[in-house]
Coordinates of N, CA and C in Angstrom, one line a residue:
X1347 N 106.2 217.3 139.1 CA 105.5 218.0 138.3 C 105.1 219.6 138.5
X1348 N 105.0 219.5 139.8 CA 104.5 221.1 140.1 C 105.4 222.0 140.5
X1349 N 106.9 221.2 140.7 CA 108.0 222.1 141.0 C 108.5 222.2 139.5
X1350 N 108.6 221.7 138.3 CA 109.2 222.2 137.1 C 108.0 223.2 137.0
X1351 N 106.3 222.8 136.7 CA 105.5 224.2 136.2 C 106.0 225.5 137.0
X1352 N 106.1 225.6 138.5 CA 106.6 226.7 138.9 C 108.1 227.0 138.5
X1353 N 109.0 226.3 138.4 CA 110.4 226.7 137.8 C 110.2 227.6 136.2
X1354 N 109.2 226.7 135.4 CA 109.5 227.3 134.5 C 108.1 228.1 134.3
X1355 N 108.4 229.5 134.4 CA 107.7 230.3 134.6 C 106.9 231.2 133.4
X1356 N 107.9 230.7 132.2 CA 107.3 231.1 130.6 C 106.6 230.2 129.9
X1357 N 106.6 229.0 130.6 CA 106.1 228.0 129.6 C 107.0 228.0 128.5
X1358 N 107.8 227.6 128.8 CA 109.1 227.4 127.6 C 109.1 225.5 127.6
X1359 N 108.6 224.7 128.5 CA 108.8 223.4 128.5 C 110.2 223.0 128.8
X1360 N 110.6 223.9 129.4 CA 112.4 223.7 129.5 C 112.8 224.4 131.0
X1361 N 113.5 224.1 132.0 CA 113.9 225.1 132.8 C 115.6 225.3 132.9
X1362 N 116.0 226.7 133.5 CA 117.8 226.6 133.4 C 118.5 225.9 134.5
X1363 N 119.5 226.0 134.5 CA 120.4 225.4 135.7 C 119.6 226.3 136.8
X1364 N 119.8 227.5 136.7 CA 119.6 228.4 137.5 C 118.2 228.4 138.1
X1365 N 117.4 227.6 137.3 CA 115.7 227.7 137.9 C 115.5 226.3 138.9
X1366 N 116.2 225.7 138.5 CA 116.4 224.2 139.0 C 117.0 224.6 140.6
X1367 N 118.1 225.4 140.7 CA 119.1 225.5 141.8 C 117.6 226.1 142.7
X1368 N 117.0 227.3 142.1 CA 116.4 228.0 143.1 C 114.9 227.3 143.6
X1369 N 114.8 226.1 142.8 CA 113.5 225.2 143.6 C 113.9 224.6 144.8
X1370 N 115.2 223.8 144.4 CA 115.9 223.2 145.2 C 116.6 223.9 146.5
X1371 N 116.4 224.9 146.3 CA 116.7 225.8 148.1 C 115.4 226.0 148.2
X1372 N 114.5 226.3 147.6 CA 113.3 226.5 148.2 C 112.8 225.5 149.0
X1373 N 112.9 224.4 148.5 CA 112.6 223.1 149.6 C 113.3 222.0 149.7
X1374 N 114.4 222.5 150.8 CA 115.7 222.3 151.6 C 115.7 220.5 151.5
X1375 N 114.5 220.1 152.2 CA 114.6 218.9 152.5 C 114.9 217.5 151.0
X1376 N 114.2 218.3 150.2 CA 114.4 217.7 148.9 C 115.8 217.5 148.8
X1377 N 116.4 218.6 148.3 CA 118.2 218.6 147.9 C 118.6 217.2 149.2
X1378 N 118.2 216.9 150.3 CA 118.9 216.5 151.1 C 118.4 215.0 151.0
X1379 N 117.3 214.8 150.4 CA 116.7 213.3 150.2 C 117.3 213.1 148.7
X1380 N 117.3 214.1 147.9 CA 118.2 213.9 146.5 C 119.8 213.0 146.8
X1381 N 120.3 213.9 147.5 CA 121.5 213.3 147.9 C 121.6 212.1 148.7
X1382 N 121.0 211.5 149.4 CA 121.1 210.3 149.6 C 120.4 209.1 148.6
X1383 N 119.6 209.7 148.3 CA 119.4 208.4 146.7 C 120.3 208.2 146.1
X1384 N 121.2 209.4 145.9 CA 122.4 209.3 144.8 C 123.4 208.2 145.7
X1385 N 123.3 208.5 146.6 CA 124.4 207.6 147.6 C 124.0 206.3 147.4
X1386 N 123.1 206.1 147.8 CA 122.4 204.8 147.5 C 122.6 204.0 146.2
X1387 N 122.5 204.9 145.1 CA 122.9 204.4 143.9 C 124.2 204.1 143.7
X1388 N 125.1 204.6 144.1 CA 126.6 204.7 143.8 C 127.1 203.3 144.6
X1389 N 126.5 203.5 146.3 CA 127.1 202.4 147.0 C 126.6 201.2 146.7
X1390 N 127.2 200.2 146.5 CA 126.7 198.7 146.7 C 126.1 198.4 147.8
X1391 N 125.1 197.7 147.5 CA 124.3 196.8 148.9 C 125.2 196.1 149.4
X1392 N 125.1 195.7 150.9 CA 126.2 194.7 151.5 C 125.4 193.2 151.1
X1393 N 126.4 192.8 150.6 CA 126.1 191.3 150.4 C 126.0 190.3 151.1
X1394 N 124.9 189.5 151.0 CA 124.0 188.7 152.2 C 125.0 187.2 152.4
X1395 N 125.1 186.6 153.3 CA 126.0 185.3 153.7 C 125.3 184.3 152.6
X1396 N 126.0 183.5 152.1 CA 125.5 182.8 151.0 C 124.8 181.6 151.5
X1397 N 125.1 181.2 152.8 CA 124.1 180.1 153.9 C 123.0 180.9 154.1
X1398 N 122.7 182.1 154.6 CA 121.2 182.6 154.4 C 120.8 182.5 152.8
X1399 N 121.4 182.9 152.0 CA 120.7 183.0 150.5 C 120.2 181.2 150.4
X1400 N 121.1 180.4 150.5 CA 120.5 179.2 150.6 C 119.5 178.9 151.0
X1401 N 119.4 179.4 152.4 CA 117.8 178.9 153.3 C 117.1 179.8 153.0
X1402 N 117.3 181.3 152.3 CA 116.0 181.4 151.8 C 115.4 181.4 150.3
X1403 N 116.2 180.4 149.9 CA 115.8 179.8 148.5 C 114.2 179.8 148.3
X1404 N 113.6 180.3 147.4 CA 111.9 180.6 147.5 C 111.6 179.0 146.9
X1405 N 110.3 178.3 146.9 CA 109.8 177.6 146.3 C 109.8 177.7 144.9
X1406 N 109.6 176.8 144.4 CA 109.4 177.0 142.7 C 107.6 177.7 142.2
X1407 N 107.6 178.3 141.5 CA 106.3 179.2 141.2 C 104.9 178.6 141.2
X1408 N 105.4 177.0 140.6 CA 104.1 176.1 140.6 C 103.7 175.4 141.9
X1409 N 104.9 175.7 143.1 CA 104.5 175.3 144.2 C 103.5 176.1 145.5
X1410 N 103.4 177.2 144.7 CA 103.2 178.2 145.7 C 101.3 178.3 145.8
X1411 N 101.2 178.9 147.0 CA 99.8 178.6 146.8 C 98.7 179.4 146.1
X1412 N 99.3 180.7 145.7 CA 98.4 181.5 144.4 C 98.3 181.0 143.3
X1413 N 99.5 180.3 143.2 CA 99.8 179.0 141.8 C 98.6 178.1 141.8
X1414 N 98.5 177.3 142.9 CA 97.5 176.0 143.3 C 96.2 176.4 142.9
X1415 N 96.0 177.7 143.6 CA 94.8 178.3 143.8 C 94.1 178.5 142.4
X1416 N 95.1 179.6 141.8 CA 94.5 179.8 140.2 C 94.7 178.7 139.6
X1417 N 95.3 177.8 139.4 CA 95.4 176.3 138.6 C 94.5 175.4 139.1
X1418 N 94.1 175.1 139.9 CA 93.2 173.5 140.9 C 92.9 172.6 139.3
X1419 N 92.0 173.3 138.7 CA 91.5 172.6 137.7 C 92.6 171.5 137.0
X1420 N 93.7 172.2 136.3 CA 94.4 172.0 135.4 C 95.5 171.1 136.5
X1421 N 95.9 171.2 137.6 CA 96.4 170.2 138.5 C 96.0 169.2 139.1
X1422 N 94.6 169.7 139.4 CA 93.5 168.0 139.1 C 93.5 167.2 138.2
X1423 N 93.4 167.7 137.1 CA 93.5 166.7 135.5 C 94.8 166.2 135.8
X1424 N 95.5 167.1 135.7 CA 97.5 166.4 135.7 C 97.0 165.4 136.6
X1425 N 97.2 165.0 138.0 CA 96.8 164.3 138.8 C 96.0 163.1 138.7
X1426 N 95.1 163.2 138.1 CA 93.8 162.3 137.8 C 94.9 161.8 136.1
X1427 N 95.5 162.5 135.8 CA 96.1 161.5 134.3 C 97.1 160.9 134.6
X1428 N 98.2 161.4 135.8 CA 99.1 160.4 136.5 C 98.6 159.7 136.7
X1429 N 97.6 159.6 138.1 CA 97.0 158.2 138.6 C 96.6 157.0 137.6
X1430 N 96.0 157.9 136.5 CA 95.8 156.5 135.7 C 96.8 155.9 135.0
X1431 N 97.7 156.6 134.6 CA 99.0 156.0 133.8 C 100.0 155.2 134.9
X1432 N 99.8 155.1 136.3 CA 100.4 154.5 137.2 C 99.9 153.9 137.3
X1433 N 98.3 153.9 137.6 CA 97.1 152.3 138.1 C 97.5 151.7 137.1
X1434 N 97.2 152.1 135.9 CA 97.5 151.0 134.3 C 98.5 150.1 134.1
X1435 N 99.9 150.8 134.6 CA 101.1 150.1 134.3 C 101.3 149.5 135.6
X1436 N 100.5 149.4 137.1 CA 100.5 148.6 138.1 C 100.0 147.4 137.7
X1437 N 98.8 147.5 137.0 CA 97.7 146.2 137.1 C 98.4 145.2 136.0
X1438 N 99.1 146.2 135.3 CA 99.5 145.2 134.1 C 100.7 144.0 134.8
X1439 N 101.3 145.0 135.5 CA 102.9 144.7 136.1 C 102.3 143.1 137.3
X1440 N 101.3 143.6 137.7 CA 100.4 142.7 138.5 C 100.3 141.5 137.4
X1441 N 99.6 141.4 136.6 CA 98.8 140.5 135.9 C 100.1 139.6 135.2
X1442 N 101.3 140.7 134.8 CA 102.5 139.7 134.4 C 103.6 139.5 135.5
X1443 N 103.2 139.5 136.5 CA 104.3 139.4 138.2 C 104.9 137.8 137.7
X1444 N 104.2 136.7 137.5 CA 105.0 135.5 137.3 C 106.4 135.6 135.9
X1445 N 106.1 136.6 135.1 CA 107.2 136.5 134.1 C 108.4 137.2 134.4
X1446 N 109.4 137.0 133.3 CA 110.8 138.0 133.6 C 110.1 139.6 133.3
X1447 N 111.3 139.9 134.1 CA 111.4 141.5 134.2 C 111.0 142.5 133.2
X1448 N 111.6 141.8 131.7 CA 111.7 142.3 130.9 C 109.9 142.3 130.1
X1449 N 109.2 141.2 130.2 CA 108.1 141.1 129.8 C 107.1 141.8 131.0
X1450 N 107.4 142.1 131.5 CA 106.5 142.8 132.7 C 106.4 144.7 132.4
X1451 N 107.9 144.6 132.2 CA 107.9 146.2 131.9 C 107.5 146.6 130.4
X1452 N 107.6 145.6 129.7 CA 107.1 145.7 128.0 C 105.6 145.9 128.0
X1453 N 105.0 145.0 128.9 CA 103.7 144.6 129.0 C 103.1 146.2 130.2
X1454 N 103.4 146.7 130.9 CA 103.3 147.6 131.4 C 103.1 149.1 130.7
X1455 N 104.3 149.1 129.7 CA 104.5 150.4 129.1 C 103.4 150.0 127.7
X1456 N 103.4 149.1 127.3 CA 101.9 148.8 126.6 C 100.7 149.2 126.9
X1457 N 100.2 148.5 127.9 CA 99.0 149.1 128.7 C 99.1 150.6 128.9
X1458 N 100.1 151.2 129.1 CA 99.9 152.5 129.1 C 100.3 153.3 127.4
X1459 N 100.5 152.4 126.7 CA 100.5 153.3 125.4 C 99.2 153.4 124.6
X1460 N 98.6 152.2 125.0 CA 97.0 151.9 124.7 C 96.2 153.3 125.2
X1461 N 96.6 153.3 126.3 CA 95.5 154.7 127.0 C 95.9 156.0 126.4
X1462 N 97.2 156.0 126.4 CA 98.0 157.2 126.0 C 97.5 157.3 124.3
X1463 N 98.0 157.0 123.3 CA 97.7 156.7 122.0 C 96.1 157.3 121.8
X1464 N 95.1 157.0 122.5 CA 93.7 157.3 122.3 C 93.5 158.6 122.8
X1465 N 94.0 158.8 124.1 CA 93.8 160.1 124.8 C 94.5 161.2 124.0
X1466 N 95.5 161.0 122.9 CA 96.5 162.4 122.6 C 95.5 162.5 121.0
X1467 N 94.8 161.7 120.9 CA 94.0 162.0 119.8 C 92.5 163.0 120.4
X1468 N 91.9 162.7 122.0 CA 91.2 163.1 122.2 C 91.4 164.9 122.6
X1469 N 92.8 164.8 123.1 CA 93.2 166.3 122.8 C 93.2 167.3 121.9
X1470 N 93.2 166.9 120.9 CA 93.0 167.5 119.4 C 91.6 167.9 118.9
X1471 N 90.8 167.5 119.7 CA 89.4 167.1 118.9 C 88.4 168.9 119.3
X1472 N 88.8 169.8 118.5 CA 88.7 171.0 118.3 C 87.0 171.6 118.9
X1473 N 86.3 170.7 117.5 CA 84.7 171.1 117.6 C 84.5 170.6 119.2
X1474 N 85.0 169.5 119.7 CA 84.7 168.7 120.9 C 84.7 170.1 121.6
X1475 N 85.9 170.3 122.0 CA 87.0 171.6 123.0 C 85.8 172.5 122.7
X1476 N 85.3 173.5 122.0 CA 85.0 174.4 121.8 C 83.4 174.1 122.2
X1477 N 82.5 173.0 121.9 CA 81.5 172.7 122.4 C 81.6 173.0 123.9
X1478 N 82.7 172.1 124.3 CA 82.3 172.2 126.1 C 82.7 173.7 126.4
X1479 N 84.0 174.1 125.8 CA 83.8 175.4 126.2 C 82.9 176.6 126.5
X1480 N 82.1 176.4 125.5 CA 80.9 177.3 125.7 C 79.4 177.0 126.2
X1481 N 79.8 175.5 126.6 CA 78.7 174.8 127.8 C 79.3 175.2 129.1
X1482 N 80.6 175.9 129.3 CA 80.6 176.3 130.8 C 82.1 175.2 131.3
X1483 N 82.4 174.0 131.0 CA 83.0 173.0 131.1 C 84.2 173.6 131.7
X1484 N 85.0 174.5 131.4 CA 86.0 175.2 131.8 C 86.0 174.9 133.3
X1485 N 84.9 175.5 134.1 CA 85.0 175.0 135.6 C 85.6 173.9 136.0
X1486 N 85.5 172.6 135.5 CA 86.0 170.9 135.8 C 87.1 170.8 134.7
X1487 N 86.6 171.4 133.3 CA 88.1 170.5 132.6 C 89.3 171.5 132.2
X1488 N 90.3 171.0 132.1 CA 91.3 172.2 131.9 C 91.5 172.2 130.1
X1489 N 90.3 172.9 129.4 CA 90.4 172.8 128.1 C 91.5 174.3 127.5
X1490 N 91.8 174.9 128.0 CA 92.7 176.1 127.9 C 94.3 175.3 127.9
X1491 N 94.2 174.6 128.4 CA 95.8 173.9 128.4 C 95.9 172.3 127.4
X1492 N 94.7 172.3 126.3 CA 94.8 171.1 125.5 C 95.8 171.0 124.6
X1493 N 96.2 172.0 124.5 CA 97.6 172.1 123.5 C 98.9 171.4 124.4
X1494 N 99.4 172.1 125.6 CA 100.1 171.6 126.4 C 99.5 170.2 126.9
X1495 N 98.6 169.8 126.9 CA 98.8 168.5 127.7 C 98.9 167.5 126.1
X1496 N 98.5 167.8 125.3 CA 98.5 167.2 123.9 C 100.4 166.7 123.5
X1497 N 101.0 167.7 124.1 CA 102.6 167.7 124.1 C 102.9 167.2 124.5
X1498 N 102.6 166.8 126.4 CA 102.8 166.1 127.2 C 102.8 164.5 127.1
X1499 N 101.2 164.2 126.4 CA 100.9 162.9 125.9 C 101.7 162.4 125.3
X1500 N 102.3 163.2 124.1 CA 103.2 162.8 123.1 C 104.5 162.7 123.7
X1501 N 105.1 163.2 124.6 CA 106.3 162.7 124.9 C 106.2 161.3 125.6
X1502 N 105.1 161.2 126.7 CA 104.9 159.9 127.4 C 104.6 159.1 126.3
X1503 N 103.9 158.9 125.3 CA 104.0 158.3 123.9 C 105.0 157.8 123.4
X1504 N 106.3 158.8 123.3 CA 107.4 158.4 122.7 C 108.4 157.5 123.7
X1505 N 108.1 157.8 125.1 CA 109.2 157.4 126.3 C 108.6 155.9 126.6
X1506 N 107.1 155.4 126.3 CA 106.7 154.3 126.7 C 107.1 153.4 125.5
X1507 N 106.9 154.0 124.3 CA 107.3 153.2 123.4 C 108.5 153.0 122.9
X1508 N 109.5 153.8 123.5 CA 110.8 153.5 123.6 C 111.2 152.4 124.4
X1509 N 110.7 152.2 125.6 CA 110.9 151.3 126.6 C 110.1 149.8 126.3
X1510 N 108.9 150.3 125.6 CA 108.4 148.8 125.0 C 108.9 148.5 124.5
X1511 N 109.3 148.5 123.4 CA 110.3 148.4 122.0 C 111.8 147.7 122.8
X1512 N 112.3 148.1 123.8 CA 113.6 148.1 123.8 C 113.4 146.5 125.0
X1513 N 112.5 146.4 125.7 CA 112.0 145.4 126.6 C 111.9 144.1 125.8
X1514 N 111.1 144.4 124.5 CA 110.6 143.2 124.1 C 111.9 142.8 123.2
X1515 N 112.7 143.8 122.9 CA 114.3 143.6 122.0 C 114.9 142.5 123.2
X1516 N 115.0 142.8 124.3 CA 115.7 142.1 125.4 C 115.4 140.8 125.6
X1517 N 114.1 141.0 125.6 CA 112.8 139.5 125.8 C 113.4 138.7 125.1
X1518 N 113.5 138.8 123.6 CA 113.8 137.8 122.2 C 115.2 137.7 122.4
X1519 N 116.2 138.5 122.9 CA 117.2 138.5 123.3 C 117.6 136.8 124.0
X1520 N 117.0 137.4 125.0 CA 117.4 136.1 125.8 C 116.6 135.0 125.7
X1521 N 115.4 135.1 124.8 CA 115.3 133.6 124.6 C 115.4 132.7 123.3
X1522 N 115.9 133.9 122.3 CA 117.0 133.4 121.5 C 118.0 132.9 121.6
X1523 N 118.7 133.3 123.1 CA 119.7 132.5 123.9 C 119.2 131.3 124.3
X1524 N 118.4 130.9 124.9 CA 117.6 130.0 125.2 C 117.8 128.6 124.1
X1525 N 117.0 129.1 123.0 CA 116.8 128.3 121.8 C 118.0 127.9 121.3
X1526 N 119.4 128.8 121.2 CA 120.8 128.2 121.3 C 121.2 127.4 121.9
X1527 N 120.9 127.6 123.1 CA 122.0 126.4 124.0 C 121.3 125.6 124.3
X1528 N 121.3 124.4 123.6 CA 120.9 123.1 124.5 C 121.2 122.3 125.3
X1529 N 122.3 123.1 126.2 CA 122.9 122.5 127.4 C 121.6 122.8 128.3
X1530 N 120.5 123.8 128.1 CA 119.7 124.1 129.4 C 118.5 122.9 129.7
X1531 N 118.1 123.0 131.1 CA 117.4 121.7 131.1 C 116.2 121.8 130.4
X1532 N 115.1 120.6 130.6 CA 114.2 120.3 129.5 C 113.3 121.3 130.4
X1533 N 113.0 121.7 131.3 CA 111.8 122.8 131.8 C 111.9 123.9 131.0
X1534 N 113.2 124.7 131.2 CA 113.3 125.9 130.7 C 112.8 126.0 129.1
X1535 N 112.9 124.7 128.5 CA 113.3 124.5 126.8 C 111.6 124.4 126.7
X1536 N 111.3 123.4 127.6 CA 109.7 123.4 127.1 C 108.6 124.6 127.4
X1537 N 108.5 125.3 128.7 CA 107.9 126.7 128.5 C 108.2 127.5 127.7
X1538 N 109.0 127.7 127.0 CA 109.4 128.9 125.7 C 108.2 128.8 124.7
X1539 N 107.6 127.7 124.1 CA 106.5 128.3 123.3 C 105.6 128.7 123.8
X1540 N 105.1 128.6 124.9 CA 103.9 129.4 126.1 C 104.5 130.6 125.9
X1541 N 105.4 130.9 126.1 CA 105.6 132.0 126.7 C 105.9 133.1 125.5
X1542 N 106.4 132.6 124.6 CA 106.3 133.3 123.3 C 105.5 134.0 122.6
X1543 N 103.8 133.0 122.9 CA 103.1 132.7 122.0 C 101.8 133.3 123.0
X1544 N 102.2 134.4 124.4 CA 101.4 134.7 125.3 C 100.5 135.9 124.6
X1545 N 99.2 135.8 125.1 CA 98.3 137.0 124.4 C 99.1 137.9 125.4
X1546 N 98.5 139.4 124.5 CA 98.7 140.5 125.0 C 97.0 141.1 125.7

């Protein structure tokens, strides 16, 4: 800016080619640096080896230390949410471990559905969220991400519902086959009413 003002002696807001040339001649090092910069613009940078590029591939943004430091409340809550879902799934699978695989999967997904269908409503209680936010609970709960968590829970509800329904259909087809096959041994047929009427 100082060079421009020095070249524009009549304060016209513009300089001529001659005035620019005089300024560049006054400051010899500037012209040299300017020509080096132009050379760098015109000459492409040397390409790194593709193997080196693969090795230098950075971590995803969500796995960097600054991201974790800035979002520890959200990440802790997401971890707790995942642990609860896994715990419910595993506990129900253990409870029905003597049943066939279709029943185990259906019951485990059903248990997760019970939790997630209730939790999805909690995430949209706006007045409660506002109350908690005004009381400083954002230090412990990710209240600002409640809409994202609501969407995430909705996706989980859809997945668990789909798997739950498909597993019950497979289980039904298996036992309808048992009913239609008179040649099966008596023990397999005698346990059928108990299995079909088992409590959830």
